[in-house]
């Protein structure tokens, strides 16, 4: 602990702000609660006196606060502060906190409770804590299953260091949210001005040469190796390191449907699509690079391949059931490990390399042709049915975003494969898939825009997922903090995934006989662009193929000029 220049007599609110300052948080994402008055007072004083403080964002929904912190953290990869209200606010935001855990985003989430219920001298916390805000065991108890670390700050004197500890834990692999319960009485206590030492970037771990050399030899001896990755691009430098590694050894790269971000250029000749199936019986070496759950069902073991797992934390503690079938682990910073293996790409078997390159070029050419054919067919079907083929929506977005360094945040379900396949992102931090439950995507996209203000951000979403989002509160945040994004709704007027499962489980059931499909119909919803009109945003409603490109062009122009645009596209399936 070190002394600071804080005014003697400052309270726990100032301790919180000082701690997040030391942590290096750029923002405090806050969904307001009455316990945060001490923090607000500290911020007001600092603003008045010209003292440093994280920027405060006043947000009107917990999912928006956590989702924006998630989006920001996906790009910046540093822990930020999130302030929620009591146990109910934590519960409301818990889905988004769990999503941040799955996405591997560092953040410090805080909320509060009362410990005296008005029966102690000093400030009266208010009867609401006694009547309906408190929860048995404290909010840190309920946060434990969906955070990396959850605890309570029991003293104002240890509060800054507890925030520092939470930030440091959240930043280290596997990165994810940490939670700290800060009782209101602690926030109101007098603080002596001590603060925690600023934290620094985590050091990187390395696999030793003795561990890397045998793996390099395995790759050298393999005739048909394949790389499978889900989150290599989430690590700083991971996208570039994986690209260099695959090119040096001439190994195809599979990004399964479980990939949570862009990990490898989808336009690269070594990109081998999303299905590991073709390699399950033919590969002699499978390299799992930041790949949590490569096989489904989990018992589906490759018939002959040795499996090398390259991951800083291969056995993810928050994954309930995980099967990797590993023969060898290379544990340590993934980008560093890949760089070490890239340097060892020597004395390759030219015949084996030529054979697998020829096979991969055939696969890649077939995929290119299939993509082009799908887009041609989609265009030929234009006018055959009401609406626009979703393939054309994704392909048109790709064409309009070409050369603009755009970022796509995706929360589609039945159209997610189409979005990935036809948008074909090819740069680091250009694609993110929203993790966990539906309803966070607009906020995540806003957080991405906050972190990358000079890049166009496009949010793709189905009408069902859109309806789960706190739309009004998200639009408020977009307007209040000048975060223009393009929202493209793939609107098929149905919860298609629910309907598909019903049909799959009961193909000859009563619903198939009568046509009574429950839990799926969204025809009763109004057209979804209309919700943006009261906020003065640009809106487009598209029902025909001819109207699609002009509407998206106008929308992107509006976004470039500083206005969020919502394009509701009626799709054919």
Coordinates of C-alpha atoms in Angstrom, one line a residue:
X1 CA 0.0 0.0 0.0
X2 CA 1.2 3.5 -0.8
X3 CA 0.1 6.9 0.3
X4 CA -1.7 9.1 -2.2
X5 CA -2.8 12.7 -2.4
X6 CA -6.4 12.0 -1.7
X7 CA -8.2 14.3 0.6
X8 CA -8.3 13.0 4.2
X9 CA -11.8 12.0 5.1
X10 CA -12.7 10.7 1.7
X11 CA -15.0 7.6 1.8
X12 CA -15.3 4.3 0.1
X13 CA -16.6 5.8 -3.1
X14 CA -13.3 7.6 -3.6
X15 CA -11.5 4.3 -2.8
X16 CA -13.5 2.6 -5.6
X17 CA -12.6 5.3 -8.2
X18 CA -9.0 5.4 -7.1
X19 CA -8.7 1.7 -7.5
X20 CA -10.2 1.6 -11.0
X21 CA -7.9 4.4 -11.9
X22 CA -5.0 2.4 -10.7
X23 CA -6.3 -0.7 -12.6
X24 CA -6.2 1.4 -15.8
X25 CA -9.9 1.1 -16.5
X26 CA -10.9 3.4 -19.3
X27 CA -14.6 3.2 -18.4
X28 CA -17.0 2.5 -15.6
X29 CA -20.1 0.9 -17.2
X30 CA -22.9 1.6 -14.7
X31 CA -26.5 0.5 -14.5
X32 CA -27.5 2.9 -11.7
X33 CA -28.3 1.8 -8.2
X34 CA -28.8 3.8 -5.0
X35 CA -25.6 2.4 -3.5
X36 CA -23.4 4.2 -6.0
X37 CA -24.0 7.7 -4.6
X38 CA -20.5 7.6 -2.9
X39 CA -18.9 6.8 -6.3
X40 CA -20.9 9.5 -8.1
X41 CA -19.8 12.0 -5.4
X42 CA -16.2 11.1 -5.9
X43 CA -16.5 11.4 -9.7
X44 CA -18.2 14.8 -9.4
X45 CA -15.4 16.0 -7.1
X46 CA -12.7 14.7 -9.4
X47 CA -14.4 16.4 -12.4
X48 CA -14.6 19.6 -10.5
X49 CA -11.0 19.5 -9.3
X50 CA -9.5 18.2 -12.6
X51 CA -8.4 14.9 -11.1
X52 CA -8.1 11.7 -13.1
X53 CA -10.9 9.2 -13.2
X54 CA -12.3 6.6 -15.6
X55 CA -15.0 7.8 -17.9
X56 CA -18.4 7.1 -16.5
X57 CA -21.2 5.7 -18.7
X58 CA -24.7 6.0 -17.3
X59 CA -26.7 3.1 -18.8
X60 CA -30.3 2.1 -18.2
X61 CA -30.1 -1.7 -18.2
X62 CA -27.7 -4.2 -16.7
X63 CA -27.4 -6.2 -19.9
X64 CA -26.4 -3.0 -21.7
X65 CA -23.7 -2.2 -19.1
X66 CA -22.2 -5.7 -19.1
X67 CA -22.6 -6.2 -22.8
X68 CA -20.9 -2.9 -23.6
X69 CA -18.0 -3.8 -21.3
X70 CA -17.8 -7.2 -23.1
X71 CA -17.7 -5.6 -26.6
X72 CA -15.1 -3.1 -25.4
X73 CA -13.0 -5.8 -23.8
X74 CA -13.1 -8.0 -26.9
X75 CA -11.1 -5.4 -28.8
X76 CA -9.1 -3.8 -26.0
X77 CA -8.4 -6.9 -23.9
X78 CA -8.1 -5.0 -20.7
X79 CA -10.3 -5.1 -17.6
X80 CA -12.9 -2.4 -17.2
X81 CA -15.3 -1.6 -14.3
X82 CA -19.0 -2.6 -14.2
X83 CA -21.3 -1.2 -11.5
X84 CA -24.7 -3.0 -11.1
X85 CA -27.4 -2.5 -8.5
X86 CA -27.6 -4.9 -5.5
X87 CA -28.5 -8.6 -5.9
X88 CA -31.4 -7.9 -8.3
X89 CA -29.2 -5.9 -10.7
X90 CA -26.6 -8.7 -10.6
X91 CA -29.3 -11.2 -11.4
X92 CA -30.6 -9.1 -14.3
X93 CA -27.1 -8.8 -15.7
X94 CA -26.0 -12.4 -14.9
X95 CA -26.7 -13.7 -18.4
X96 CA -24.3 -11.1 -19.9
X97 CA -21.7 -11.8 -17.2
X98 CA -21.9 -15.4 -18.1
X99 CA -21.5 -14.5 -21.8
X100 CA -18.3 -12.5 -20.9
X101 CA -17.0 -15.6 -19.1
X102 CA -17.6 -17.7 -22.2
X103 CA -16.1 -15.0 -24.5
X104 CA -13.0 -14.7 -22.2
X105 CA -13.4 -11.0 -21.6
X106 CA -11.7 -9.5 -18.5
X107 CA -13.8 -7.1 -16.3
X108 CA -14.5 -6.4 -12.7
X109 CA -18.2 -6.5 -12.0
X110 CA -19.4 -5.0 -8.7
X111 CA -22.7 -4.6 -6.9
X112 CA -23.7 -4.0 -3.3
X113 CA -25.8 -5.0 -0.3
X114 CA -26.5 -3.7 3.2
X115 CA -24.9 -5.4 6.2
X116 CA -26.6 -3.4 9.0
X117 CA -30.1 -2.8 7.7
X118 CA -30.4 0.6 9.6
X119 CA -29.5 -0.9 13.0
X120 CA -26.1 0.7 13.2
X121 CA -25.0 4.3 13.9
X122 CA -24.1 6.5 11.0
X123 CA -25.7 6.7 7.6
X124 CA -29.1 5.0 7.2
X125 CA -28.8 2.7 4.1
X126 CA -32.6 2.7 3.6
X127 CA -35.3 0.2 4.2
X128 CA -35.3 -1.2 0.7
X129 CA -32.3 -3.3 1.7
X130 CA -34.1 -4.9 4.6
X131 CA -37.4 -5.4 2.7
X132 CA -36.5 -6.7 -0.8
X133 CA -32.9 -6.1 -2.1
X134 CA -30.8 -8.5 0.0
X135 CA -30.2 -12.1 -0.7
X136 CA -29.2 -14.9 1.7
X137 CA -25.4 -15.5 1.5
X138 CA -24.8 -12.2 -0.3
X139 CA -24.6 -11.5 -4.0
X140 CA -21.0 -12.8 -4.2
X141 CA -22.6 -16.3 -3.5
X142 CA -24.8 -16.2 -6.5
X143 CA -22.1 -14.7 -8.8
X144 CA -19.7 -17.6 -8.1
X145 CA -20.9 -20.0 -10.8
X146 CA -20.7 -17.5 -13.7
X147 CA -17.5 -15.6 -12.8
X148 CA -13.8 -16.5 -12.5
X149 CA -13.7 -15.3 -8.9
X150 CA -16.3 -13.9 -6.5
X151 CA -15.7 -12.2 -3.1
X152 CA -16.8 -9.5 -0.7
X153 CA -14.9 -6.4 0.3
X154 CA -15.1 -6.5 4.0
X155 CA -13.2 -3.3 4.8
X156 CA -12.8 0.1 3.2
X157 CA -9.1 -0.2 3.9
X158 CA -8.7 -3.4 1.8
X159 CA -11.2 -2.3 -0.8
X160 CA -8.8 -0.8 -3.4
X161 CA -6.5 -3.8 -3.2
X162 CA -9.5 -6.1 -3.5
X163 CA -10.5 -4.3 -6.8
X164 CA -6.9 -4.6 -8.0
X165 CA -6.9 -8.3 -7.2
X166 CA -10.1 -8.8 -9.0
X167 CA -8.8 -7.0 -12.1
X168 CA -5.5 -9.0 -12.1
X169 CA -7.4 -12.3 -11.7
X170 CA -9.8 -11.4 -14.5
X171 CA -7.0 -10.5 -16.9
X172 CA -5.1 -13.7 -16.5
X173 CA -5.8 -16.8 -18.5
X174 CA -8.5 -17.9 -19.0
X175 CA -9.6 -14.3 -19.0
X176 CA -13.1 -13.6 -17.7
X177 CA -15.2 -11.5 -15.3
X178 CA -14.4 -11.3 -11.6
X179 CA -17.1 -10.1 -9.1
X180 CA -16.8 -8.0 -6.0
X181 CA -19.6 -7.4 -3.5
X182 CA -19.0 -3.9 -1.9
X183 CA -21.5 -3.4 1.0
X184 CA -23.0 0.1 1.1
X185 CA -21.7 0.6 4.6
X186 CA -18.2 0.1 3.3
X187 CA -18.7 2.6 0.5
X188 CA -19.8 5.2 3.2
X189 CA -16.9 4.5 5.6
X190 CA -14.2 7.1 5.9
X191 CA -11.1 6.1 3.9
X192 CA -7.5 7.1 4.8
X193 CA -6.4 7.7 1.2
X194 CA -4.3 4.6 0.6
X195 CA -4.6 3.0 -2.7
X196 CA -3.3 -0.1 -4.5
X197 CA -0.4 0.0 -6.8
X198 CA -1.3 0.2 -10.5
X199 CA -1.4 -3.1 -12.2
X200 CA 0.6 -4.0 -15.3
X201 CA 0.1 -6.3 -18.3
X202 CA 0.3 -9.9 -17.3
X203 CA 3.6 -11.6 -18.1
X204 CA 3.5 -14.3 -20.7
X205 CA 4.3 -18.0 -20.1
X206 CA 6.2 -20.1 -22.6
X207 CA 6.4 -23.7 -23.6
X208 CA 10.0 -24.8 -23.3
X209 CA 12.2 -25.8 -26.3
X210 CA 12.2 -29.3 -24.8
X211 CA 8.4 -29.4 -25.2
X212 CA 8.1 -27.6 -28.5
X213 CA 10.8 -29.5 -30.4
X214 CA 9.0 -32.9 -30.2
X215 CA 5.8 -31.3 -31.4
X216 CA 7.6 -29.7 -34.3
X217 CA 8.9 -33.2 -35.2
X218 CA 5.4 -34.6 -35.1
X219 CA 4.3 -31.9 -37.5
X220 CA 7.3 -32.6 -39.7
X221 CA 6.5 -36.3 -39.9
X222 CA 2.7 -35.8 -40.5
X223 CA 1.4 -36.3 -44.0
X224 CA -2.2 -35.0 -43.3
X225 CA -2.2 -32.6 -40.4
X226 CA -5.0 -30.2 -39.7
X227 CA -5.4 -27.2 -37.3
X228 CA -8.7 -26.7 -35.5
X229 CA -9.3 -23.4 -33.6
X230 CA -12.1 -21.6 -31.9
X231 CA -10.5 -18.6 -30.1
X232 CA -7.0 -18.1 -31.3
X233 CA -8.0 -14.7 -32.6
X234 CA -9.1 -13.6 -29.2
X235 CA -5.5 -13.5 -27.9
X236 CA -3.4 -10.4 -28.7
X237 CA -1.4 -11.3 -31.8
X238 CA -3.1 -14.7 -32.1
X239 CA -4.7 -14.1 -35.5
X240 CA -1.4 -13.1 -37.1
X241 CA 0.6 -15.9 -35.3
X242 CA -1.8 -18.6 -36.4
X243 CA -1.7 -17.3 -40.0
X244 CA 2.1 -17.4 -40.0
X245 CA 2.2 -20.8 -38.4
X246 CA -0.3 -22.3 -40.9
X247 CA 1.6 -20.8 -43.9
X248 CA 5.0 -21.9 -42.7
X249 CA 3.9 -25.5 -42.3
X250 CA 1.2 -25.5 -45.1
X251 CA -1.5 -26.9 -42.8
X252 CA -5.2 -26.4 -43.4
X253 CA -7.2 -24.5 -40.8
X254 CA -10.8 -25.5 -39.7
X255 CA -12.9 -23.0 -37.8
X256 CA -15.8 -25.0 -36.4
X257 CA -19.2 -23.5 -35.9
X258 CA -18.3 -23.1 -32.2
X259 CA -15.7 -20.4 -33.1
X260 CA -16.3 -17.3 -31.1
X261 CA -14.3 -14.8 -33.2
X262 CA -12.3 -14.5 -36.4
X263 CA -9.2 -16.6 -36.1
X264 CA -7.9 -17.0 -39.6
X265 CA -8.6 -15.2 -42.9
X266 CA -11.7 -16.9 -44.5
X267 CA -10.3 -15.8 -47.9
X268 CA -7.0 -17.7 -47.4
X269 CA -6.4 -20.8 -49.5
X270 CA -5.6 -22.7 -46.3
X271 CA -9.0 -22.0 -44.7
X272 CA -10.7 -25.3 -44.7
X273 CA -14.2 -24.4 -43.7
X274 CA -16.1 -25.3 -40.5
X275 CA -16.4 -29.1 -40.5
X276 CA -13.7 -31.3 -39.0
X277 CA -15.6 -34.3 -40.3
X278 CA -13.4 -34.9 -43.4
X279 CA -10.4 -35.3 -41.2
X280 CA -11.8 -37.5 -38.5
X281 CA -10.7 -40.7 -40.3
X282 CA -7.9 -39.3 -42.5
X283 CA -5.8 -36.9 -40.4
X284 CA -2.7 -38.3 -38.8
X285 CA -2.2 -35.1 -36.6
X286 CA -4.8 -32.7 -35.3
X287 CA -3.6 -29.5 -33.7
X288 CA -6.2 -28.0 -31.4
X289 CA -5.3 -24.3 -31.0
X290 CA -7.4 -22.5 -28.4
X291 CA -10.1 -25.0 -29.1
X292 CA -12.3 -25.8 -26.1
X293 CA -14.8 -28.3 -27.6
X294 CA -13.6 -29.6 -30.9
X295 CA -15.6 -32.8 -31.2
X296 CA -19.4 -33.4 -31.1
X297 CA -20.6 -35.5 -29.6
X298 CA -17.7 -35.3 -27.2
X299 CA -17.0 -39.1 -27.5
X300 CA -16.4 -38.7 -31.2
X301 CA -12.7 -39.6 -31.3
X302 CA -10.6 -39.3 -34.4
X303 CA -9.7 -42.8 -35.6
X304 CA -6.0 -42.5 -36.0
X305 CA -4.7 -38.9 -35.4
X306 CA -2.4 -37.9 -32.6
X307 CA -3.8 -34.8 -30.9
X308 CA -1.7 -31.8 -29.8
X309 CA -3.4 -29.2 -27.7
X310 CA -1.9 -25.7 -27.9
X311 CA -3.6 -23.6 -25.2
X312 CA -2.6 -21.5 -22.2
X313 CA -5.3 -23.1 -20.1
X314 CA -6.5 -26.2 -22.0
X315 CA -8.8 -27.5 -19.4
X316 CA -11.2 -24.6 -19.0
X317 CA -12.6 -24.6 -15.4
X318 CA -15.9 -23.0 -16.4
X319 CA -16.6 -25.6 -19.1
X320 CA -18.9 -28.2 -17.5
X321 CA -17.9 -31.2 -19.7
X322 CA -14.8 -31.1 -21.9
X323 CA -13.1 -33.9 -23.9
X324 CA -9.9 -33.2 -25.9
X325 CA -8.4 -36.6 -26.3
X326 CA -5.0 -34.9 -26.0
X327 CA -1.7 -36.8 -26.6
X328 CA 0.5 -33.8 -26.0
X329 CA -0.1 -30.4 -24.4
X330 CA 1.8 -27.2 -25.2
X331 CA 0.7 -24.9 -22.5
X332 CA 1.7 -21.2 -22.4
X333 CA 0.8 -18.1 -24.4
X334 CA -0.6 -19.3 -27.6
X335 CA 0.8 -16.6 -29.9
X336 CA 4.3 -17.2 -28.5
X337 CA 4.0 -21.0 -28.8
X338 CA 2.8 -20.6 -32.4
X339 CA 5.7 -18.3 -33.2
X340 CA 8.2 -20.9 -31.7
X341 CA 6.7 -23.6 -33.9
X342 CA 6.8 -21.3 -37.0
X343 CA 10.5 -20.9 -36.5
X344 CA 10.9 -24.7 -36.6
X345 CA 9.2 -25.1 -40.0
X346 CA 12.4 -26.6 -41.6
X347 CA 13.3 -29.7 -43.4
X348 CA 9.8 -30.4 -44.5
X349 CA 8.8 -33.4 -46.6
X350 CA 8.2 -31.7 -49.9
X351 CA 6.1 -34.5 -51.3
X352 CA 3.8 -34.6 -48.3
X353 CA 3.5 -30.8 -48.3
X354 CA 2.7 -30.8 -52.0
X355 CA 0.0 -33.6 -51.6
X356 CA -1.8 -31.8 -48.8
X357 CA -1.6 -28.4 -50.5
X358 CA -3.1 -29.9 -53.6
X359 CA -5.9 -31.5 -51.6
X360 CA -6.6 -28.3 -49.7
X361 CA -6.5 -26.2 -52.9
X362 CA -9.2 -28.5 -54.3
X363 CA -11.3 -28.1 -51.2
X364 CA -10.8 -24.4 -51.2
X365 CA -11.7 -24.1 -54.9
X366 CA -14.8 -26.2 -54.3
X367 CA -15.9 -24.0 -51.4
X368 CA -15.3 -20.8 -53.4
X369 CA -17.4 -22.3 -56.2
X370 CA -20.1 -23.4 -53.7
X371 CA -20.3 -19.9 -52.2
X372 CA -20.6 -18.3 -55.7
X373 CA -23.2 -20.9 -56.7
X374 CA -25.2 -20.3 -53.6
X375 CA -25.2 -16.5 -54.2
X376 CA -26.1 -17.0 -57.9
X377 CA -29.0 -19.3 -57.0
X378 CA -30.2 -16.8 -54.3
X379 CA -30.3 -14.1 -56.9
X380 CA -32.1 -16.3 -59.4
X381 CA -34.8 -17.1 -56.8
X382 CA -35.4 -13.3 -56.2
X383 CA -39.1 -12.6 -56.7
X384 CA -40.1 -16.3 -56.4
X385 CA -41.2 -15.7 -52.8
X386 CA -41.8 -12.8 -50.5
X387 CA -38.6 -11.4 -49.0
X388 CA -34.9 -11.7 -49.6
X389 CA -32.7 -14.8 -49.5
X390 CA -30.5 -14.5 -46.4
X391 CA -27.5 -15.5 -48.6
X392 CA -28.0 -12.3 -50.6
X393 CA -28.1 -10.2 -47.4
X394 CA -24.8 -11.5 -46.2
X395 CA -23.2 -11.3 -49.7
X396 CA -24.4 -7.7 -50.2
X397 CA -23.0 -6.7 -46.8
X398 CA -19.7 -8.3 -47.8
X399 CA -19.6 -6.2 -51.0
X400 CA -20.5 -3.0 -49.3
X401 CA -18.0 -3.5 -46.4
X402 CA -15.1 -4.4 -48.8
X403 CA -12.1 -2.2 -48.0
X404 CA -13.8 -0.4 -45.1
X405 CA -12.1 -2.4 -42.2
X406 CA -15.5 -3.3 -40.8
X407 CA -16.3 -5.3 -37.7
X408 CA -19.2 -7.8 -37.6
X409 CA -20.9 -8.7 -34.3
X410 CA -23.2 -11.6 -34.9
X411 CA -26.2 -12.8 -32.9
X412 CA -28.0 -14.8 -35.5
X413 CA -28.8 -18.4 -34.8
X414 CA -30.3 -20.2 -37.9
X415 CA -28.4 -17.8 -40.2
X416 CA -25.1 -17.8 -38.4
X417 CA -23.4 -20.2 -40.8
X418 CA -24.6 -18.1 -43.7
X419 CA -23.2 -14.9 -42.1
X420 CA -19.8 -16.5 -41.5
X421 CA -19.7 -18.2 -44.9
X422 CA -20.7 -15.3 -47.1
X423 CA -19.3 -12.3 -45.2
X424 CA -15.9 -14.0 -45.2
X425 CA -14.1 -11.7 -42.8
X426 CA -10.3 -11.8 -43.2
X427 CA -8.7 -9.5 -40.7
X428 CA -8.0 -9.5 -36.9
X429 CA -10.8 -8.4 -34.7
X430 CA -13.2 -8.3 -37.6
X431 CA -15.8 -10.9 -36.4
X432 CA -17.2 -11.7 -33.0
X433 CA -20.0 -14.1 -32.2
X434 CA -22.1 -13.2 -29.1
X435 CA -21.7 -15.8 -26.4
X436 CA -24.2 -17.2 -23.8
X437 CA -27.9 -16.4 -23.9
X438 CA -29.5 -14.3 -26.6
X439 CA -30.3 -10.6 -26.0
X440 CA -26.9 -9.1 -25.5
X441 CA -25.8 -8.4 -29.0
X442 CA -26.7 -4.7 -29.5
X443 CA -24.8 -3.8 -26.3
X444 CA -21.8 -5.9 -27.4
X445 CA -21.8 -4.1 -30.7
X446 CA -21.9 -0.7 -29.0
X447 CA -19.0 -1.7 -26.8
X448 CA -17.0 -2.8 -29.9
X449 CA -17.8 0.6 -31.4
X450 CA -16.6 2.3 -28.2
X451 CA -13.3 0.5 -28.6
X452 CA -13.0 1.0 -32.3
X453 CA -14.7 4.4 -33.1
X454 CA -13.1 4.7 -36.5
X455 CA -14.2 1.4 -37.9
X456 CA -17.8 0.6 -39.1
X457 CA -19.5 -1.9 -36.8
X458 CA -22.3 -4.1 -38.2
X459 CA -24.6 -6.1 -35.9
X460 CA -26.4 -9.0 -37.5
X461 CA -29.3 -10.5 -35.6
X462 CA -32.4 -12.6 -36.2
X463 CA -35.8 -11.2 -35.3
X464 CA -36.2 -13.6 -32.4
X465 CA -32.8 -12.6 -30.9
X466 CA -33.6 -9.0 -31.5
X467 CA -36.7 -9.3 -29.4
X468 CA -34.7 -10.6 -26.5
X469 CA -32.4 -7.5 -26.5
X470 CA -33.1 -4.4 -24.2
X471 CA -33.7 -2.4 -27.4
X472 CA -34.8 0.9 -26.0
X473 CA -32.0 1.0 -23.4
X474 CA -29.5 0.0 -26.1
X475 CA -30.7 2.8 -28.5
X476 CA -30.5 5.2 -25.6
X477 CA -26.8 4.3 -25.0
X478 CA -26.1 4.6 -28.7
X479 CA -27.6 8.1 -28.9
X480 CA -26.2 9.3 -25.6
X481 CA -22.6 8.3 -26.2
X482 CA -22.4 8.8 -30.0
X483 CA -21.9 5.2 -30.9
X484 CA -23.4 4.7 -34.4
X485 CA -23.7 1.1 -35.6
X486 CA -25.5 -0.7 -38.4
X487 CA -28.1 -3.2 -37.2
X488 CA -29.3 -5.7 -39.8
X489 CA -32.2 -7.9 -38.8
X490 CA -32.7 -11.2 -40.6
X491 CA -36.4 -11.3 -40.1
X492 CA -38.1 -14.6 -40.9
X493 CA -41.0 -14.0 -38.5
X494 CA -40.4 -17.2 -36.6
X495 CA -38.2 -18.7 -33.9
X496 CA -36.8 -21.0 -36.5
X497 CA -34.4 -22.9 -34.3
X498 CA -37.3 -23.9 -32.0
X499 CA -39.4 -25.0 -34.9
X500 CA -36.6 -27.0 -36.4
X501 CA -36.0 -28.9 -33.2
X502 CA -39.8 -29.6 -32.9
X503 CA -39.8 -31.0 -36.4
X504 CA -36.6 -33.0 -35.8
X505 CA -37.8 -34.6 -32.6
X506 CA -41.4 -35.2 -33.7
X507 CA -41.3 -35.5 -37.5
X508 CA -44.7 -37.3 -37.5
X509 CA -46.2 -35.9 -34.4
X510 CA -49.4 -34.1 -33.7
X511 CA -48.0 -30.7 -34.6
X512 CA -46.8 -32.0 -38.0
X513 CA -50.3 -33.4 -38.6
X514 CA -52.3 -30.3 -37.5
X515 CA -49.8 -27.5 -38.3
X516 CA -50.0 -26.3 -34.7
X517 CA -46.4 -25.2 -34.1
X518 CA -46.3 -23.6 -30.6
X519 CA -43.6 -21.3 -29.3
X520 CA -42.3 -20.2 -32.7
X521 CA -44.6 -17.7 -34.4
X522 CA -43.4 -14.0 -34.5
X523 CA -45.8 -12.7 -37.1
X524 CA -47.5 -10.7 -34.4
X525 CA -44.5 -8.4 -33.9
X526 CA -44.5 -5.1 -35.7
X527 CA -41.7 -4.5 -38.2
X528 CA -38.6 -4.0 -36.1
X529 CA -37.0 -0.9 -37.6
X530 CA -39.8 1.2 -36.2
X531 CA -38.5 1.0 -32.6
X532 CA -35.5 3.2 -33.7
X533 CA -37.6 6.0 -35.1
X534 CA -38.3 7.9 -31.7
X535 CA -34.5 8.1 -31.3
X536 CA -34.1 9.8 -34.6
X537 CA -32.2 6.9 -36.1
X538 CA -32.0 5.9 -39.7
X539 CA -34.5 3.1 -40.5
X540 CA -35.1 0.9 -43.5
X541 CA -37.7 -1.9 -44.0
X542 CA -36.8 -4.2 -46.9
X543 CA -39.1 -6.8 -48.4
X544 CA -37.6 -7.2 -51.9
X545 CA -34.2 -8.1 -53.3
X546 CA -34.2 -4.9 -55.5
X547 CA -34.5 -2.8 -52.4
X548 CA -31.8 -4.5 -50.4
X549 CA -28.5 -2.9 -51.7
X550 CA -29.8 0.7 -51.9
X551 CA -31.2 0.4 -48.4
X552 CA -27.9 -1.0 -47.0
X553 CA -26.0 1.7 -48.8
X554 CA -28.1 4.5 -47.3
X555 CA -27.8 2.9 -43.9
X556 CA -24.0 2.6 -44.1
X557 CA -23.9 6.3 -45.2
X558 CA -26.0 7.3 -42.2
X559 CA -23.7 5.4 -39.9
X560 CA -20.6 7.0 -41.4
X561 CA -22.3 10.4 -40.7
X562 CA -22.9 9.5 -37.1
X563 CA -26.3 7.9 -36.8
X564 CA -27.2 4.4 -35.9
X565 CA -29.2 2.7 -38.7
X566 CA -31.6 -0.3 -38.4
X567 CA -32.4 -2.3 -41.5
X568 CA -35.2 -4.8 -41.0
X569 CA -34.9 -7.3 -43.9
X570 CA -37.7 -9.8 -44.5
X571 CA -35.9 -13.0 -45.4
X572 CA -37.3 -16.1 -47.1
X573 CA -36.1 -18.7 -44.6

